[in-house]
Tab-separated table of C-alpha atoms and ligand atoms in Angstrom:
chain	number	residue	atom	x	y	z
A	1	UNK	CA	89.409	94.875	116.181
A	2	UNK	CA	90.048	96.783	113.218
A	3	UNK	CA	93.602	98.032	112.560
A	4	UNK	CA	93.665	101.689	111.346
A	5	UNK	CA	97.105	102.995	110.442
A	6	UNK	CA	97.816	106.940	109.631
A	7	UNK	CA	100.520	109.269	110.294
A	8	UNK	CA	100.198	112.870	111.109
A	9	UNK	CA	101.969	113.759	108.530
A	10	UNK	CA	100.771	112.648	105.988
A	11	UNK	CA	98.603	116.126	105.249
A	12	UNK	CA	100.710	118.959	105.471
A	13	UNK	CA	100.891	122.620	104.303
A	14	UNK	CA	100.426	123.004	100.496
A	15	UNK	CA	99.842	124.382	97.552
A	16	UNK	CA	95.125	124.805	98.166
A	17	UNK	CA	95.110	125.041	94.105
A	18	UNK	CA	97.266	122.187	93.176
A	19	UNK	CA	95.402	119.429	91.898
A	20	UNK	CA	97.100	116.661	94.269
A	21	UNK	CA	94.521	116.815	97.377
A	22	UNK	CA	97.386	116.953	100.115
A	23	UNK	CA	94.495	118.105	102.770
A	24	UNK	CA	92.915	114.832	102.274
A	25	UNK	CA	94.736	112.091	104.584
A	26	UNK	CA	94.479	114.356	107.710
A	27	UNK	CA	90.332	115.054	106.871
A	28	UNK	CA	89.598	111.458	106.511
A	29	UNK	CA	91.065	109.879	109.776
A	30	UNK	CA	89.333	113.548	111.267
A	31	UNK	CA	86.059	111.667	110.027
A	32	UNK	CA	86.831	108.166	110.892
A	33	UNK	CA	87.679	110.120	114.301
A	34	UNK	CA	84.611	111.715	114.732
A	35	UNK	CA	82.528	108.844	113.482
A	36	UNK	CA	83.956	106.419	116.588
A	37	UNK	CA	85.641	103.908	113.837
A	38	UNK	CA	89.386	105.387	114.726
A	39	UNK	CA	90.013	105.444	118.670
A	40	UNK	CA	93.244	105.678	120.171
A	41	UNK	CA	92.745	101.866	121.151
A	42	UNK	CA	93.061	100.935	117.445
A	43	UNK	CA	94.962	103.054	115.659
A	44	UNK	CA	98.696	102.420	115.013
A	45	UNK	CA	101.870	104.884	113.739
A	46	UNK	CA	104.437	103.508	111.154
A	47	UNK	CA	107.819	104.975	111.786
A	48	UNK	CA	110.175	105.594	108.584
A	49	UNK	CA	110.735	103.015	106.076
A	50	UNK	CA	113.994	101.058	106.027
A	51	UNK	CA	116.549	102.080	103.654
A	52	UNK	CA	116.662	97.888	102.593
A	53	UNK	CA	113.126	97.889	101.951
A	54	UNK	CA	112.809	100.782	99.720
A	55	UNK	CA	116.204	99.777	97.566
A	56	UNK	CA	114.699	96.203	97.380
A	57	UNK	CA	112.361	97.924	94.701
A	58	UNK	CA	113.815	101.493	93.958
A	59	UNK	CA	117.525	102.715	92.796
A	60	UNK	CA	119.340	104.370	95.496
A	61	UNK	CA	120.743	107.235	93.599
A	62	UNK	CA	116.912	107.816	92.546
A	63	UNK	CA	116.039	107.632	95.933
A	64	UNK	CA	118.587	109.544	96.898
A	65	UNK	CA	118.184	112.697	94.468
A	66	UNK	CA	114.483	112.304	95.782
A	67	UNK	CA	115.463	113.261	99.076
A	68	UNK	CA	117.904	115.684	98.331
A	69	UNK	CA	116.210	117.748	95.886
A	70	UNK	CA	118.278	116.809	92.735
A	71	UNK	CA	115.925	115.518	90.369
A	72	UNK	CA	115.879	117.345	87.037
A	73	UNK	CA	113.029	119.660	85.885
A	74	UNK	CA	111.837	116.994	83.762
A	75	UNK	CA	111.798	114.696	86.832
A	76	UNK	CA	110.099	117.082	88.914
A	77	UNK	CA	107.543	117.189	85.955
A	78	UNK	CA	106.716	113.901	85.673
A	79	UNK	CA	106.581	113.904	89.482
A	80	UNK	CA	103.937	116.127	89.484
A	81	UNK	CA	104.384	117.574	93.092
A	82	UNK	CA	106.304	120.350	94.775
A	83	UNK	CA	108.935	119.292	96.199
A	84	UNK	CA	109.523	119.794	100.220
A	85	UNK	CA	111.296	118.696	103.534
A	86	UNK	CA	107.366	117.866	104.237
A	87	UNK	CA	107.130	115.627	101.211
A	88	UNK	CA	110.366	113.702	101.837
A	89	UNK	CA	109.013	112.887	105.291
A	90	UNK	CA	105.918	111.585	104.353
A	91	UNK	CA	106.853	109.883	101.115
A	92	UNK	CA	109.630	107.941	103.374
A	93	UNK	CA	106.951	106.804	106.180
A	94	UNK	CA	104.097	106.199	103.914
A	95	UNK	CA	105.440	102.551	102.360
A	96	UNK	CA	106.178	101.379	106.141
A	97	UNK	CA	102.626	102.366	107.056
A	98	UNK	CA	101.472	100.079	103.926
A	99	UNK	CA	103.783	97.516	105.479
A	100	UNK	CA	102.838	97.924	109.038
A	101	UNK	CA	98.484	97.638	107.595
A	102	UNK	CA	99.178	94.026	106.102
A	103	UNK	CA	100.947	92.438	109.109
A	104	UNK	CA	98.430	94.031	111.186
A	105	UNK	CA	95.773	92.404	108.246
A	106	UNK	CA	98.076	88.993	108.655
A	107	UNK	CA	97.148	89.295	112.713
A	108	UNK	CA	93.475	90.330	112.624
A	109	UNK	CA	92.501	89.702	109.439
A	110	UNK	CA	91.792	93.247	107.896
A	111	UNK	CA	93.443	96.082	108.583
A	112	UNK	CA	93.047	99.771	106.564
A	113	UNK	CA	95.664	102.168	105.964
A	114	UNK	CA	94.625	105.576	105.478
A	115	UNK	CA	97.142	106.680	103.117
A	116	UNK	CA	99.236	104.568	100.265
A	117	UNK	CA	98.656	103.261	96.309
A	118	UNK	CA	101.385	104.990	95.189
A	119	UNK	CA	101.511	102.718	92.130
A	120	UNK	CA	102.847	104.863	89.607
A	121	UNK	CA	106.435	105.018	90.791
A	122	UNK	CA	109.013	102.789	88.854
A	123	UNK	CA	112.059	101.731	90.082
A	124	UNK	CA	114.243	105.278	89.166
A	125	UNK	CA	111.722	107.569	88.359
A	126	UNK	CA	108.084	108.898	89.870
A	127	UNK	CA	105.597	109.633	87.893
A	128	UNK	CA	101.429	110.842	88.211
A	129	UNK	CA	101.839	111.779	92.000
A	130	UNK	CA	104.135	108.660	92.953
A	131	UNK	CA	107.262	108.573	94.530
A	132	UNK	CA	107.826	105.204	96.245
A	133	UNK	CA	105.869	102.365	95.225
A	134	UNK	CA	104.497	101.166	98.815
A	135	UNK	CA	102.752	98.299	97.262
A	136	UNK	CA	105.538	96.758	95.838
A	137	UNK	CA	107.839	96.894	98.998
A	138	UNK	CA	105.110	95.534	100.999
A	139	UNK	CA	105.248	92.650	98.464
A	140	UNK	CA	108.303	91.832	98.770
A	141	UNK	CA	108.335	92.172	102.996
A	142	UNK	CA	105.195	90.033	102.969
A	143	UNK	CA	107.059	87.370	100.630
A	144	UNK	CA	110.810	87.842	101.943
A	145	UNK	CA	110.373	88.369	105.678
A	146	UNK	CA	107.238	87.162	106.540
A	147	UNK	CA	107.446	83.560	103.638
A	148	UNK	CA	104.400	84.273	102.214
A	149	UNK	CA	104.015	82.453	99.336
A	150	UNK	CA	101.483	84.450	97.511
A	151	UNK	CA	100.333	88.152	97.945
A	152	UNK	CA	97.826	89.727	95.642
A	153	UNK	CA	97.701	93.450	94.845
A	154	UNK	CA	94.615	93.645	93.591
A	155	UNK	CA	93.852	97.261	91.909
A	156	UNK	CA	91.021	99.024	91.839
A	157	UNK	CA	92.316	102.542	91.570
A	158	UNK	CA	90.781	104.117	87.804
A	159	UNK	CA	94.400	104.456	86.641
A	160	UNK	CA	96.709	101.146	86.015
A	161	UNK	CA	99.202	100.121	88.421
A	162	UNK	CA	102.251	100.292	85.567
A	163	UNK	CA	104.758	100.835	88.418
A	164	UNK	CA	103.730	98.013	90.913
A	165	UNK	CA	103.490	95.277	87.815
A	166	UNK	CA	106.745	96.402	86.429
A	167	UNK	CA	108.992	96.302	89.774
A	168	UNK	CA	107.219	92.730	90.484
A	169	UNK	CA	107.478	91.248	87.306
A	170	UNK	CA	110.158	89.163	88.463
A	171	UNK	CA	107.992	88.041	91.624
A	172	UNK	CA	106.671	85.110	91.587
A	173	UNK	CA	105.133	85.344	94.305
A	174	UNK	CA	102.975	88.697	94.055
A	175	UNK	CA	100.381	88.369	91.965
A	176	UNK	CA	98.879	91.363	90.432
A	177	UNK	CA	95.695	92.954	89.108
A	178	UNK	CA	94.910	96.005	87.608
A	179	UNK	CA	91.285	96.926	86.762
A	180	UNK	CA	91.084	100.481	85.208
A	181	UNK	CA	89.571	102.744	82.823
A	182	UNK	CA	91.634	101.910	79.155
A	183	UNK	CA	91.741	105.240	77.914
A	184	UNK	CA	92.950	107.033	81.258
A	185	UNK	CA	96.948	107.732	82.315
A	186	UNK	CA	99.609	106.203	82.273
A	187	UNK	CA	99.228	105.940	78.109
A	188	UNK	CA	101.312	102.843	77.917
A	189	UNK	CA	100.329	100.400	79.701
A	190	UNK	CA	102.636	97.882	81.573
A	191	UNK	CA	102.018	94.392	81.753
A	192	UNK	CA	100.060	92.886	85.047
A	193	UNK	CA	99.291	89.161	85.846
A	194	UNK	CA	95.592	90.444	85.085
A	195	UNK	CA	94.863	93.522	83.512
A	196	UNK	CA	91.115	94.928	82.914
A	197	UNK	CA	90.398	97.921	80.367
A	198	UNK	CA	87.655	98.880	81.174
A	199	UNK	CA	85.360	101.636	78.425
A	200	UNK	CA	84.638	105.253	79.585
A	201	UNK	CA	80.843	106.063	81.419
A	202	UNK	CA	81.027	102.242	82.716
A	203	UNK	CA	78.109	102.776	85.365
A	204	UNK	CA	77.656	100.831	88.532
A	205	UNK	CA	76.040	97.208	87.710
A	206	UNK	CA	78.960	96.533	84.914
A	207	UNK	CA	81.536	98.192	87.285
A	208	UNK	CA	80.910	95.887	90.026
A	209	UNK	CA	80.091	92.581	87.923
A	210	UNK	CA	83.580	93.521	86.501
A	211	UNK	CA	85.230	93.715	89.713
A	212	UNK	CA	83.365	90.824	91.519
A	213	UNK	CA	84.093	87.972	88.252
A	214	UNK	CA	88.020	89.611	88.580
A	215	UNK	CA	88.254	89.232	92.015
A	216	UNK	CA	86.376	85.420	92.398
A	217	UNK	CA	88.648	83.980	89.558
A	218	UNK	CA	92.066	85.680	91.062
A	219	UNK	CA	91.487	84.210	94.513
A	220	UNK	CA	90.460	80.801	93.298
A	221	UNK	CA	93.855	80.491	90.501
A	222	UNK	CA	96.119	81.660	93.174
A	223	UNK	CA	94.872	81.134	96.476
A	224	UNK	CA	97.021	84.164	97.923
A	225	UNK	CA	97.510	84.503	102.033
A	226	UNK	CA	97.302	87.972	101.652
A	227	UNK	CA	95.382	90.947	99.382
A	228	UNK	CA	96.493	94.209	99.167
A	229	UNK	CA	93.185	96.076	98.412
A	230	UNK	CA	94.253	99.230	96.539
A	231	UNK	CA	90.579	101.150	96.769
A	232	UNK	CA	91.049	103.920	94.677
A	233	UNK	CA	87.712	106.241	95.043
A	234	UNK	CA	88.747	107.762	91.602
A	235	UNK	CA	86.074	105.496	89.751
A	236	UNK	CA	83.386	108.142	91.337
A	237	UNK	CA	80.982	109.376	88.376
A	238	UNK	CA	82.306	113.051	89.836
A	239	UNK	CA	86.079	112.868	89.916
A	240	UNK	CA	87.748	114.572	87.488
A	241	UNK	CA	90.757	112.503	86.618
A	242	UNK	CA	88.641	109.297	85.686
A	243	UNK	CA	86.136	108.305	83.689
A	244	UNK	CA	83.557	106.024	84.993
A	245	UNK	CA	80.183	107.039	86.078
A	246	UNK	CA	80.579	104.595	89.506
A	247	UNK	CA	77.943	106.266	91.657
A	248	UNK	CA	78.321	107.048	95.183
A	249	UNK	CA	76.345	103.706	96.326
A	250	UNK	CA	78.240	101.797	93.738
A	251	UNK	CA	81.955	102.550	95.072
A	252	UNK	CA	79.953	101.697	98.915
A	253	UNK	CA	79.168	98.450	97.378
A	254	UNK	CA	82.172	97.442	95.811
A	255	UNK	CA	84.204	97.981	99.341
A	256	UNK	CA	81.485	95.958	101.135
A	257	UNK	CA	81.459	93.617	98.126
A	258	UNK	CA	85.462	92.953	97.531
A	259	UNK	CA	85.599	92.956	102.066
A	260	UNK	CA	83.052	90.647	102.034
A	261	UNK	CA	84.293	88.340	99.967
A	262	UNK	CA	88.163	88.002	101.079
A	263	UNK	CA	86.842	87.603	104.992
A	264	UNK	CA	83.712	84.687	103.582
A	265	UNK	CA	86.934	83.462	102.203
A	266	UNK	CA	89.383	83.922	105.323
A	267	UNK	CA	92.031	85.632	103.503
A	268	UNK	CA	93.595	88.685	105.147
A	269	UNK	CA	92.836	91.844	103.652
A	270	UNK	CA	95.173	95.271	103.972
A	271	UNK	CA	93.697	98.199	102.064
A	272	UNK	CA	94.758	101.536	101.107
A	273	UNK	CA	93.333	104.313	100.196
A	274	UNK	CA	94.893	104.703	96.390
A	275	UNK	CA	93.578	107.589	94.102
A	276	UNK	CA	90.625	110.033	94.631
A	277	UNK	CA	90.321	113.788	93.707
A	278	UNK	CA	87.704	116.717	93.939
A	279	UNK	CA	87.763	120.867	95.014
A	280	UNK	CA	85.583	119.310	97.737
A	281	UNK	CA	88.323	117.742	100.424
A	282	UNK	CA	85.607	116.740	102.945
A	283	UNK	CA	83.151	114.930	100.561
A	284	UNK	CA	86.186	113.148	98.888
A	285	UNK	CA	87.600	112.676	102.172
A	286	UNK	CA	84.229	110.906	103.023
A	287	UNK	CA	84.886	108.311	99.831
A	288	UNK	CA	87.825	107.079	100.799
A	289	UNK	CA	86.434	106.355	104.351
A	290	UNK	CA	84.146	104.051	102.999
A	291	UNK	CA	86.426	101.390	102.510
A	292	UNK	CA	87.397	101.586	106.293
A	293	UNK	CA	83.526	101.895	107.447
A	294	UNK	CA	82.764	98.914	105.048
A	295	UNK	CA	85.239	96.977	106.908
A	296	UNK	CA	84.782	97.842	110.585
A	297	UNK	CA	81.153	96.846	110.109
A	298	UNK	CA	82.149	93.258	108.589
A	299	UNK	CA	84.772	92.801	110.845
A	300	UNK	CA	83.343	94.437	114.368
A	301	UNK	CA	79.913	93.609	114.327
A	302	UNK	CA	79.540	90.451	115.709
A	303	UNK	CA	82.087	88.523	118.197
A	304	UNK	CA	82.976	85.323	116.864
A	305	UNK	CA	84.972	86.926	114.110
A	306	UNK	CA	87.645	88.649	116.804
A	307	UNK	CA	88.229	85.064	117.459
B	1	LIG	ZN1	94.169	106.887	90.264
């Protein structure tokens, strides 16, 4: 079976012009709905995130000016997003639905969330869309409550994962890797266990030899029990906040290519869906389903691997 995880409300009621694609989450699982890969048999509903989980990574007066509305304008700013009851309740549930994809991933082996890579948010501020860093609390779940001993984030949103390398710097256990275009935001870079600047216009073959020679040498140095695939469709030649030229075909094969490789290699994979942006909410609702159609056709097509 493969595990999909979403929340209702995740989309809701915003700004059409703004450039954060709020319409997105609800248009994708509509597709994975309509395409038979999301049934009620396999999809799951994370409730709100423990208070614990999200102060094991954030401040609580952040958090709790967050929720209140009391961040200052330049906060807001940085933020990047109107704030709303609406956003509060999603940004709360979202990191427990991150959570909730890689112990599902720890049970079945994959499992996709259709939401999450918030990896711009540091531990008292958000920043570039961010609020909570979901990756980083599952981290330190997986390593804390479940013993893990290793977890890789492994990042393949356009942007760098500053936030998530900063708040698990002092991890031993999570390992992580950031491969993203150089000159793109955040400006200063933070510090990851592997980072990867890549040049603008990279097109697909360099891309994906890139991401393949990243991904084989991280698994055999560290040998994590878990990934946390952060498949950020923003390396598409046509989105307008990176600067690749990945090609349609090229983003298909580096989902099939990464999935591939973590379930040849029997390590559980958790995805989500990270970064992605375009006028066009359908077609870039269709990107980010690739990762999850990638995986239900590894994962689903023959028998022996529900075993
Ligand atoms: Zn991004």
């Amino acid at each position: 079976m493969l595990p999909i995880v979403s929340h209702p409300c995740y989309s809701f009621p915003f700004p059409d012009k703004h450039r954060f694609p709020m319409s997105k989450f609800g248009l994708l699982m509509a597709h994975l709905r309509q395409t038979g890969i999301a049934t009620s048999a396999n999809s799951f509903r994370p409730g709100r995130c423990r208070d614990d989980w999200v102060h094991a990574v954030h401040c609580p007066d952040y958090v709790a000016r967050f929720r209140s509305n009391q961040q200052t304008r330049k906060e807001l700013r940085r933020m990047n997003l109107p704030w709303s009851e609406d956003l509060v309740r999603r940004t709360l549930i979202a990191p427990a639905g991150t959570v909730l994809t890689a112990q599902l991933a720890l049970h079945y082996g994959v499992a996709c969330h259709q939401a999450g890579g918030t990896h711009h948010a540091h531990h008292d501020y958000a920043a570039g869309f961010c609020i909570i860093n979901d990756l980083a609390i599952t981290a330190k779940v997986l390593l804390h409550r479940n013993r893990l001993q290793r977890v890789l984030i492994f990042d393949c949103d356009v942007h760098q994962g500053d936030g998530t390398a900063r708040l698990l710097q002092e991890e031993p256990g999570a390992v992580t890797c950031s491969i993203h275009c150089g000159r793109n935001f955040p400006f200063t870079k933070a510090l990851s266990d592997l980072d990867v600047a890549l040049e603008d216009d990279l097109g697909d073959e360099a891309y994906l030899n890139v991401v393949s020679d990243s991904l084989y040498q991280l698994l055999d140095r560290y040998q994590p029990e878990l990934v946390l695939y952060v498949a950020g469709v923003d390396i598409y030649e046509g989105d307008p906040l990176g600067r690749l030229r990945v090609s349609r075909a090229g983003l298909r094969e580096r989902e099939r290519m990464v999935l591939s490789e973590l379930k040849r290699r029997r390590i559980p994979v958790a995805s989500v869906i990270g970064g992605g942006y375009d006028d066009d909410r359908s077609a870039l609702a269709q990107r980010h389903a690739m990762v999850t159609e990638e995986a239900g056709r590894l994962w689903t097509d023959s028998a022996e691997d529900r075993a």
